[in-house]
């Protein structure tokens, strides 16, 4: 099985790369749509601004490749910005996104008195029956850095939630599309386990 | 809710880690990569590496340390010391660091914060701020640079706010007066800065007892506490620090000890 990591110049891929290497999985990192489409399982990471990220995805054809990949039924894991780009829309620069899971990325309310971005370790209450959270206890801590949070149209697409001033969906899943708002590659042992759960899943 | 972070700082000279008092009298305490791995396994939430003798010819050493650390620890870590350009930042980030910390060079060239934030994102840019008591300043503290040697005319609070506006995503606030004393963090300074900026504040300087860490969270409103000699040479472990904090009902990450 070949694992693909989409490189669309949104942030540093080094930590995803070192985590995959540590877990001993074979993978490619690519900016080319054709190569991405040939892989069996896709990681769609990203840190940065939604508007400029979508522009790169549109210009390079990578956005379309991800949509095609999603239609093929093969598994995708979006991480951080990747978890927002898979939604219909982001409030950040009012950006139209890929629409793989219905919903929008909303900004944390500025008047909450909470520091934004939401940065640091927070508890994730994952649905145990979902394969991503296999053997990960509800309330395990993961590392977050983000100013927008996913708000799915359908409650059942939420597979984990986290509290930061408000209760938000910190992981989503719909059929073959999965996404996490936190950084599993920077979240210690449970983060590595979540990546393993994704990569070892039998389709 | 967001958990309070315990950050361990490793001052790196060449390939060794040291701990000094008020930036002087550095004592060798070990190999930074081995130490980083041990702290990671003990449940530290984040690490900071300061390249304290950073110079052009030794630059490669810290990059190699960063690369080796990135291969075996899967928590965020920051690198500071000698970072004077966006190219330096890029080199450290591509080697696997999550964030870069700039201090004196940000004071001399505030544009560096802005440039770094626009290229790599605010979350990557940490301002290291060394503050010292000065009654003539409106906040009561001035900014000092060059490892505590050079006072500036800058007010610590105004500089923290300016750096936030320029794009700093976090502030590591070190008290020169408290640093190395082991008598506790400077609570007044930390609380003032933390309450008046919108980015996380990591308190630094002065930790000597576990109670000091609880105090800087409860009274100082810090988002994270930086420690060094407590774990490098005083015999405390991350595990017991977290256990104590949990017992004081301070929410910290305690689920990191399962060996998976």
Tab-separated table of N, CA, C and O in Angstrom, chain A residues 6 16 21 36 39-40 49 92 114 127 129 131 153 169 193 198:
chain	number	residue	atom	x	y	z
A	6	UNK	N	-0.204	15.011	0.643
A	6	UNK	CA	-0.368	16.119	-0.299
A	6	UNK	C	0.487	17.302	0.141
A	6	UNK	O	0.354	17.796	1.257
A	16	UNK	N	4.940	15.473	9.865
A	16	UNK	CA	4.147	14.361	9.343
A	16	UNK	C	5.102	13.316	8.769
A	16	UNK	O	4.973	12.111	9.015
A	21	UNK	N	7.711	8.012	9.062
A	21	UNK	CA	8.955	7.245	8.995
A	21	UNK	C	9.148	6.442	10.292
A	21	UNK	O	9.506	5.276	10.279
A	36	UNK	N	-0.564	11.727	-6.741
A	36	UNK	CA	-1.479	11.643	-5.599
A	36	UNK	C	-2.600	10.652	-5.900
A	36	UNK	O	-2.967	9.818	-5.076
A	39	UNK	N	-1.953	6.867	-5.355
A	39	UNK	CA	-1.720	6.301	-4.027
A	39	UNK	C	-2.988	5.617	-3.510
A	39	UNK	O	-4.075	5.787	-4.072
A	40	UNK	N	-2.816	4.830	-2.434
A	40	UNK	CA	-3.946	4.065	-1.913
A	40	UNK	C	-4.635	4.737	-0.737
A	40	UNK	O	-5.764	4.437	-0.396
A	49	UNK	N	-3.435	29.778	5.998
A	49	UNK	CA	-4.643	30.539	5.735
A	49	UNK	C	-5.459	29.822	4.666
A	49	UNK	O	-4.926	29.408	3.629
A	92	UNK	N	-12.730	32.008	7.046
A	92	UNK	CA	-11.451	32.673	6.849
A	92	UNK	C	-11.366	33.148	5.391
A	92	UNK	O	-11.396	32.332	4.457
A	114	UNK	N	-11.050	34.277	25.577
A	114	UNK	CA	-10.057	33.214	25.415
A	114	UNK	C	-8.995	33.650	24.416
A	114	UNK	O	-9.263	34.428	23.525
A	127	UNK	N	-15.305	9.188	19.618
A	127	UNK	CA	-16.268	8.076	19.631
A	127	UNK	C	-15.511	6.777	19.480
A	127	UNK	O	-14.916	6.518	18.443
A	129	UNK	N	-16.211	3.840	18.917
A	129	UNK	CA	-16.533	2.855	17.867
A	129	UNK	C	-15.946	3.258	16.516
A	129	UNK	O	-15.900	2.455	15.607
A	131	UNK	N	-12.978	3.830	13.948
A	131	UNK	CA	-11.654	3.175	13.898
A	131	UNK	C	-10.502	4.134	14.226
A	131	UNK	O	-9.471	3.713	14.738
A	153	UNK	N	-22.517	20.084	9.077
A	153	UNK	CA	-23.971	20.223	8.916
A	153	UNK	C	-24.711	19.120	9.654
A	153	UNK	O	-25.790	19.345	10.186
A	169	UNK	N	-16.452	20.373	17.170
A	169	UNK	CA	-16.107	19.071	16.605
A	169	UNK	C	-14.620	19.052	16.311
A	169	UNK	O	-14.146	19.817	15.482
A	193	UNK	N	-0.718	6.728	17.666
A	193	UNK	CA	-1.685	5.632	17.600
A	193	UNK	C	-2.827	5.961	16.631
A	193	UNK	O	-3.265	5.122	15.848
A	198	UNK	N	-5.384	4.932	11.374
A	198	UNK	CA	-5.777	5.340	10.021
A	198	UNK	C	-5.052	4.494	8.977
A	198	UNK	O	-5.640	3.994	8.022
